[in-house]
JSON list of C-alpha atoms in Angstrom, two decimals:
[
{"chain": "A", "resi": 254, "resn": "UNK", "atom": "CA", "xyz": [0.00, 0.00, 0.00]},
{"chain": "A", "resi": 255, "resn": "UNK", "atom": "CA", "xyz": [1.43, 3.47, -0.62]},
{"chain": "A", "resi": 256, "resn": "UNK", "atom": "CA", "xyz": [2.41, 5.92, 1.67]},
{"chain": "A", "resi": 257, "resn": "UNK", "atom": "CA", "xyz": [5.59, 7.79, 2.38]},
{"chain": "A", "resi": 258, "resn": "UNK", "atom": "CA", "xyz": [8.96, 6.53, 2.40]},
{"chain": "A", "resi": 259, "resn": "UNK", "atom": "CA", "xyz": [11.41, 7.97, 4.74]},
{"chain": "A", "resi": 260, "resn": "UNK", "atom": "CA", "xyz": [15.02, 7.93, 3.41]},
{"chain": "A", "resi": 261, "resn": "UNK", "atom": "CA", "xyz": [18.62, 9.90, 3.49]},
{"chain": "A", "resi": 262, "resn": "UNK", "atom": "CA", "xyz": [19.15, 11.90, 0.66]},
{"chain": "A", "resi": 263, "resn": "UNK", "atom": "CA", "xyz": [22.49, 10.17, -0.23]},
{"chain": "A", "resi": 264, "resn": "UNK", "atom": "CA", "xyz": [20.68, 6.64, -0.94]},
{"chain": "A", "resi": 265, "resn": "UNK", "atom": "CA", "xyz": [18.81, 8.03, -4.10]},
{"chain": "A", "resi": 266, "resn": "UNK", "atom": "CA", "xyz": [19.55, 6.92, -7.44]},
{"chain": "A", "resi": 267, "resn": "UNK", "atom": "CA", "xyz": [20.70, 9.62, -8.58]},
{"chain": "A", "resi": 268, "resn": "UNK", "atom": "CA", "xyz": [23.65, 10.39, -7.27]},
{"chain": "A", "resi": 269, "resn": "UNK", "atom": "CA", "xyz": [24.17, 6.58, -6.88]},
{"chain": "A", "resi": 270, "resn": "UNK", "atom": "CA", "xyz": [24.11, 4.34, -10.17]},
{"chain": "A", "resi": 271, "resn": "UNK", "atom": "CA", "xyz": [21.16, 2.97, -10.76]},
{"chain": "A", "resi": 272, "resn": "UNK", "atom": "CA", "xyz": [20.94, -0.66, -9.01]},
{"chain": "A", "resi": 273, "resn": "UNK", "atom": "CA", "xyz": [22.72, 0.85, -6.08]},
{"chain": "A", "resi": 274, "resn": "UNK", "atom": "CA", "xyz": [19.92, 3.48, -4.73]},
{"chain": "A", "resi": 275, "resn": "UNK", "atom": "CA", "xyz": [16.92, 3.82, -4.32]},
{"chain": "A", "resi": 276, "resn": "UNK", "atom": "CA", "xyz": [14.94, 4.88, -7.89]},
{"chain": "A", "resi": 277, "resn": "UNK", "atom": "CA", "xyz": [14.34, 8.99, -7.29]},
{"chain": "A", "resi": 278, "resn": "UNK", "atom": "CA", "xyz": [10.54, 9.88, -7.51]},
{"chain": "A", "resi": 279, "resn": "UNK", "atom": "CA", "xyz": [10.57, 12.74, -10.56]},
{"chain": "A", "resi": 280, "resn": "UNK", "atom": "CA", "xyz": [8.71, 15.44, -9.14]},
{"chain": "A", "resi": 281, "resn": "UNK", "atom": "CA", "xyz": [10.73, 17.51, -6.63]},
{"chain": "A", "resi": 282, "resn": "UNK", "atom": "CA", "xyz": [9.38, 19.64, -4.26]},
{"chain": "A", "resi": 283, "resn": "UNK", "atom": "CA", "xyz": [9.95, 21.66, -1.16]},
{"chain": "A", "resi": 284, "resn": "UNK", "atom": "CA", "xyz": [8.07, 20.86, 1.76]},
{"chain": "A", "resi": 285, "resn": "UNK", "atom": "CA", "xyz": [6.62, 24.40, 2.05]},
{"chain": "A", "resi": 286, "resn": "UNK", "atom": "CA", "xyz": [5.44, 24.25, -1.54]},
{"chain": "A", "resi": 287, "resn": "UNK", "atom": "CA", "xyz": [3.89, 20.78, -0.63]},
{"chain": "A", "resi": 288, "resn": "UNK", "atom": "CA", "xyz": [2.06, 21.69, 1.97]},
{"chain": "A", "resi": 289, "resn": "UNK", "atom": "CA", "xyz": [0.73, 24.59, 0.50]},
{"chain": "A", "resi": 290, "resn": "UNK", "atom": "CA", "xyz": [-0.30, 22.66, -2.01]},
{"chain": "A", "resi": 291, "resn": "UNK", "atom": "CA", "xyz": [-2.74, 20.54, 0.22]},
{"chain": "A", "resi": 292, "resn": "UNK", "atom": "CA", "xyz": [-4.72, 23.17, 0.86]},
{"chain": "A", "resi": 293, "resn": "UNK", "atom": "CA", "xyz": [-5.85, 23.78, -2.58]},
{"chain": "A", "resi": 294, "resn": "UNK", "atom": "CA", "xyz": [-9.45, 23.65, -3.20]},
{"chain": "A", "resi": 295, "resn": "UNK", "atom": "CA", "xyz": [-8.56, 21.17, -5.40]},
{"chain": "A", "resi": 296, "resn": "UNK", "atom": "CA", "xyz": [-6.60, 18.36, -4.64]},
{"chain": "A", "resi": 297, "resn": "UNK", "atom": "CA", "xyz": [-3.49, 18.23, -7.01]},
{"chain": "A", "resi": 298, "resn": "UNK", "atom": "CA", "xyz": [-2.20, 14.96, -7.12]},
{"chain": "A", "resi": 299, "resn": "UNK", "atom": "CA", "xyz": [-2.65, 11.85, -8.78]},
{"chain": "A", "resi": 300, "resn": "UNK", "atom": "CA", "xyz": [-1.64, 8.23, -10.04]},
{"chain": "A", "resi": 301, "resn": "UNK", "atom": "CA", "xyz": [0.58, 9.59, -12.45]},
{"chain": "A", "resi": 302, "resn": "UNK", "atom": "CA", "xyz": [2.63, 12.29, -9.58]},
{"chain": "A", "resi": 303, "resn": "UNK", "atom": "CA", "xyz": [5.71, 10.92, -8.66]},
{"chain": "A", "resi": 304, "resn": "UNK", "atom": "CA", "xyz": [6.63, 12.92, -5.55]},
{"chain": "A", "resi": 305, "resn": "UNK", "atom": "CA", "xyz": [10.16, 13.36, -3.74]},
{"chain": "A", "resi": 306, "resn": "UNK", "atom": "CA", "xyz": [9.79, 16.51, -0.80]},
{"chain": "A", "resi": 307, "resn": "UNK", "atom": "CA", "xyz": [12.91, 18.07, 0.59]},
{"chain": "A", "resi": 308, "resn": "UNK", "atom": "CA", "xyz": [13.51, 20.29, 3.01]},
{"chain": "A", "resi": 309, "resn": "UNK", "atom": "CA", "xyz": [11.44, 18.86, 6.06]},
{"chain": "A", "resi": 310, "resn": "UNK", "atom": "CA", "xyz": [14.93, 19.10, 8.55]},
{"chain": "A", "resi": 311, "resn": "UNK", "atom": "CA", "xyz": [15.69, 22.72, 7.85]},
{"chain": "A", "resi": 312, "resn": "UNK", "atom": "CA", "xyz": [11.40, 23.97, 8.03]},
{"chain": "A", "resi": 313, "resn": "UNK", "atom": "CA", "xyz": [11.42, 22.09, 11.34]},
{"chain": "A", "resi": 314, "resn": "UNK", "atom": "CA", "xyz": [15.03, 23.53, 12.60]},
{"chain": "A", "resi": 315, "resn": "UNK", "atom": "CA", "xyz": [13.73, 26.91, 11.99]},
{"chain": "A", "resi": 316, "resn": "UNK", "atom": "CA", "xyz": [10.55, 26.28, 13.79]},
{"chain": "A", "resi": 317, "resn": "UNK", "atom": "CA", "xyz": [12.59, 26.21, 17.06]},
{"chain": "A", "resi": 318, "resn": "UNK", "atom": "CA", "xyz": [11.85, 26.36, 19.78]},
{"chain": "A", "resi": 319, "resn": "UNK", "atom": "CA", "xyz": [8.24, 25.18, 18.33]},
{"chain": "A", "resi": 320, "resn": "UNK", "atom": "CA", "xyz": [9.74, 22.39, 17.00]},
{"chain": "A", "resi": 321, "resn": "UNK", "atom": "CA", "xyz": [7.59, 19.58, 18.40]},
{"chain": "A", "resi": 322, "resn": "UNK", "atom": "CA", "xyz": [3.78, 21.82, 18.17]},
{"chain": "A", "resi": 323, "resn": "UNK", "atom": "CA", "xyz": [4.74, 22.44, 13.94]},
{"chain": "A", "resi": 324, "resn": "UNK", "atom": "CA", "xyz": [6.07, 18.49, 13.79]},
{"chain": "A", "resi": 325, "resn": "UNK", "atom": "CA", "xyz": [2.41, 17.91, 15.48]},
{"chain": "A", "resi": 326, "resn": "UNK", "atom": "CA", "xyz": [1.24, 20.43, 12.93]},
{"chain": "A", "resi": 327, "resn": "UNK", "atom": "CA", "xyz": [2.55, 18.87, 9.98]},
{"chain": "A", "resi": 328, "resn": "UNK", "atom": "CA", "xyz": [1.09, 15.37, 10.77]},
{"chain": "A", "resi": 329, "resn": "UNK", "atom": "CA", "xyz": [-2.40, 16.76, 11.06]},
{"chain": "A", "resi": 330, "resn": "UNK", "atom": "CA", "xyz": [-1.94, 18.33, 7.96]},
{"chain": "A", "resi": 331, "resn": "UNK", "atom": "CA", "xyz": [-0.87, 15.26, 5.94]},
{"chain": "A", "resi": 332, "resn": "UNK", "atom": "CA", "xyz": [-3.40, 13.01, 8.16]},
{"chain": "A", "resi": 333, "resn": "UNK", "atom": "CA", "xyz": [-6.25, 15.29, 6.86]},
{"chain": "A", "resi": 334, "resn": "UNK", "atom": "CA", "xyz": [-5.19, 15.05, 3.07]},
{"chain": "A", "resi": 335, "resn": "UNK", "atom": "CA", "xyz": [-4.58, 10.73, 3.29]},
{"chain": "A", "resi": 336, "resn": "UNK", "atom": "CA", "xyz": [-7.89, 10.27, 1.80]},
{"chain": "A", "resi": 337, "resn": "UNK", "atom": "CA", "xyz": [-7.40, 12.08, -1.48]},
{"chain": "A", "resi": 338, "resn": "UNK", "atom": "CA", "xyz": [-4.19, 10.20, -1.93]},
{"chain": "A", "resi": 339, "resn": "UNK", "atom": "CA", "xyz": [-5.35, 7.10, -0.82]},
{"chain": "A", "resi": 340, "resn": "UNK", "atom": "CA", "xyz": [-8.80, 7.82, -3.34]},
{"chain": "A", "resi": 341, "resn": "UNK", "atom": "CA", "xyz": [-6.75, 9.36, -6.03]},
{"chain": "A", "resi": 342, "resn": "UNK", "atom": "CA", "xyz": [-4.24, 6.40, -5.86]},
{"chain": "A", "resi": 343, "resn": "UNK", "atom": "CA", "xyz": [-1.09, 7.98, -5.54]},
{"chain": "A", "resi": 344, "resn": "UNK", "atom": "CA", "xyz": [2.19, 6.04, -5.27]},
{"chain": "A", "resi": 345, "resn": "UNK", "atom": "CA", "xyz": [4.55, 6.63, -2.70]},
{"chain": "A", "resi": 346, "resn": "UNK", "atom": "CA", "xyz": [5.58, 9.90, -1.76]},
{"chain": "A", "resi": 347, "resn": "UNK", "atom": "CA", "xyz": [9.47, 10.12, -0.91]},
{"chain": "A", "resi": 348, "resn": "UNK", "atom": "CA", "xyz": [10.44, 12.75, 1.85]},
{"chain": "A", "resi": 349, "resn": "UNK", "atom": "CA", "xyz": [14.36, 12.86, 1.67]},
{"chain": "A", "resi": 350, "resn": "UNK", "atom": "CA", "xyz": [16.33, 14.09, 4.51]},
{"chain": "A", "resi": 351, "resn": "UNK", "atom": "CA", "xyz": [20.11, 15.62, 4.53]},
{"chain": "A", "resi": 352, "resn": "UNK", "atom": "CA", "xyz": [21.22, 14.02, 8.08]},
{"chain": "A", "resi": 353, "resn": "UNK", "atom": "CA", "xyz": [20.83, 10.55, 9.16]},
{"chain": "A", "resi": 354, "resn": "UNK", "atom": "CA", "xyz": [17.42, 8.77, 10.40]},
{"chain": "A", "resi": 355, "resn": "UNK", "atom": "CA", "xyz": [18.10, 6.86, 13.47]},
{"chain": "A", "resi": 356, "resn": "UNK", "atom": "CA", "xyz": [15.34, 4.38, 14.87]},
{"chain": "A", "resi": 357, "resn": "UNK", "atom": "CA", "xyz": [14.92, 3.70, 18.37]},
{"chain": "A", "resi": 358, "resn": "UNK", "atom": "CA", "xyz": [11.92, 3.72, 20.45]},
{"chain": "A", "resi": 359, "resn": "UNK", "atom": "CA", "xyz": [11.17, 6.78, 18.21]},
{"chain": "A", "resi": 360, "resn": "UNK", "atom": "CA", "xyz": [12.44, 7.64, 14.77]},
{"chain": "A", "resi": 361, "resn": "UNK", "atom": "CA", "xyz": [14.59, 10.72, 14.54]},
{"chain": "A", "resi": 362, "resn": "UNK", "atom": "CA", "xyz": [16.63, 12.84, 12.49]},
{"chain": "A", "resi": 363, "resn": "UNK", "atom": "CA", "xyz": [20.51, 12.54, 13.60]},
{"chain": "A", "resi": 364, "resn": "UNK", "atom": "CA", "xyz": [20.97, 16.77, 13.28]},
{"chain": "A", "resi": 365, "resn": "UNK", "atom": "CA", "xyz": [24.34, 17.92, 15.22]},
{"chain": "A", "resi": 366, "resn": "UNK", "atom": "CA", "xyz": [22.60, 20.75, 16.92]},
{"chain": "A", "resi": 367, "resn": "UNK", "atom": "CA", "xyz": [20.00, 19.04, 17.93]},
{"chain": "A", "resi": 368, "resn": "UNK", "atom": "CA", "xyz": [17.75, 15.85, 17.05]},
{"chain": "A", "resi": 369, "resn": "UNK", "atom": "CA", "xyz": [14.64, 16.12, 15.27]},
{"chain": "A", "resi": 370, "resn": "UNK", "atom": "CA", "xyz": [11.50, 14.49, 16.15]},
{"chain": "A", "resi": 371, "resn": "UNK", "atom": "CA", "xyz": [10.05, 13.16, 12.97]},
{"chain": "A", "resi": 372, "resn": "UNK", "atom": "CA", "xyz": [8.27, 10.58, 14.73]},
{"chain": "A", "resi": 373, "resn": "UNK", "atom": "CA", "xyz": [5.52, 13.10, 15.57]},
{"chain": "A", "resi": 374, "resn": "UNK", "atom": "CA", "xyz": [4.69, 13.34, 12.11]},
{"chain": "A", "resi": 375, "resn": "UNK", "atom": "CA", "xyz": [5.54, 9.87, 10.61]},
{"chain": "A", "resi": 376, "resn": "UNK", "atom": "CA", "xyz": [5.29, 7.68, 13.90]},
{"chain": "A", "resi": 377, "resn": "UNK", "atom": "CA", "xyz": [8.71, 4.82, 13.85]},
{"chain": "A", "resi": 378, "resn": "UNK", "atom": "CA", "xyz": [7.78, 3.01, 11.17]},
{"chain": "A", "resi": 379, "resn": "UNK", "atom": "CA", "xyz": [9.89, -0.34, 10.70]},
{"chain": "A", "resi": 380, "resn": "UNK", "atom": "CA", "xyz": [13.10, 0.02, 8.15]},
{"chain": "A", "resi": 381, "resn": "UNK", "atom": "CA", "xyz": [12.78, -2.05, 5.10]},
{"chain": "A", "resi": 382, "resn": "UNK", "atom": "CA", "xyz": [15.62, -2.44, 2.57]},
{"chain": "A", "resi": 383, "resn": "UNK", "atom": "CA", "xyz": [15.15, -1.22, -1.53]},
{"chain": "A", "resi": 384, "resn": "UNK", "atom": "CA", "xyz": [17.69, -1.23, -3.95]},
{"chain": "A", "resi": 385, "resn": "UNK", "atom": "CA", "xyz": [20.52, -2.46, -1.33]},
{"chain": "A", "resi": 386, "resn": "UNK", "atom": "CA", "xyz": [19.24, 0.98, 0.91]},
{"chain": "A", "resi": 387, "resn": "UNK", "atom": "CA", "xyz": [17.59, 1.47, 4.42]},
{"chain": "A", "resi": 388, "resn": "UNK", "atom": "CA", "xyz": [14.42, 3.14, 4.06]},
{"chain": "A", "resi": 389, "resn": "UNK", "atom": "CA", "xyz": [11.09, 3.86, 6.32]},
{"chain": "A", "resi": 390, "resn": "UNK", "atom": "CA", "xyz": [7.69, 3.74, 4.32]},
{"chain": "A", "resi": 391, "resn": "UNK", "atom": "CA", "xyz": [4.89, 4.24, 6.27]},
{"chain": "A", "resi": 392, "resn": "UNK", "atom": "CA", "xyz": [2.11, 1.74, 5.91]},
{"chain": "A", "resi": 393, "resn": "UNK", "atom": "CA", "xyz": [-0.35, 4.15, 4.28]},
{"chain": "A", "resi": 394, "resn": "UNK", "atom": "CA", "xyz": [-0.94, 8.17, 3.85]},
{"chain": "A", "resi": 395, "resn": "UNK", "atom": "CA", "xyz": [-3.22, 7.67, 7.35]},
{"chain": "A", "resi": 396, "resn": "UNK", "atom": "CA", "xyz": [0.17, 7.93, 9.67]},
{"chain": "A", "resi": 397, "resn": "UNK", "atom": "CA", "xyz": [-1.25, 5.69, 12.12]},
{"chain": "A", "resi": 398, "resn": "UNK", "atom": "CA", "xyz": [0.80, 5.16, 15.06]},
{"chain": "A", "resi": 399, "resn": "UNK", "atom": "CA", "xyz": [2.34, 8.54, 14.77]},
{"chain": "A", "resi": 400, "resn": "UNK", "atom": "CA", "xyz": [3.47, 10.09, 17.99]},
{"chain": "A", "resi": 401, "resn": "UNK", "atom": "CA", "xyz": [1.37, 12.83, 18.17]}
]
């Protein structure tokens, strides 16, 4: 079932050969744009959008020292819109991040100043291997399970 997968930006194919990454999605967007674009009267996405969102790490860096209420705010966001992706059957939408995920009780982003707690918006989901690569895919668009 699709959903979002959760993966470091240096496991993509590109920059790795193909075989050795995981196959880039071919629309890329900034999270700001994305979300934005969920609140358009009409949804924009479809079968045929093939999604890969950056910027998630720095948007919730600069939210500090908020950082946890807009990581709340962000999964209610993307919660609301699961529906229309789920009804529009969209494939998996890839949200790439610069610094490392690291999975313990909760799933976080490995930033030296400080870590960030992704898990509010895409709960701990278990890692699962593509193309030779660590990844996190959420079981569906609904984020159930998320910590928030």
């Amino acid at each position: 079932m699709p959903g979002y997968v959760l993966l470091e930006q240096d496991k993509l194919s590109p920059p790795l050969p193909p075989g050795k990454g995981v196959p880039a999605n071919k629309t890329r967007i900034a999270i700001v744009d994305f979300l934005r674009s969920l609140e358009d009267e009409t949804f924009p996405y479809d079968e045929n959008s093939s999604l890969l969102v950056t910027g998630i790490e720095e948007l919730l860096l600069a939210s500090r020292p908020d950082m946890e209420h807009y990581a709340k705010k962000i999964g209610r966001k993307l919660r609301k819109v699961a529906g229309p992706f789920t009804n529009r059957r969209c494939g998996d939408v890839q949200i790439v991040f610069r610094q490392s995920l690291k999975r313990g009780d909760k799933l976080m982003v490995d930033h030296v100043t400080e870590p960030i707690p992704i898990y509010l918006i895409f709960g701990t989901p278990v890692p699962e291997t593509i193309s030779g690569q660590v990844v996190y895919r959420t079981g569906s668009f609904n984020l159930t399970g998320a910590g928030y």
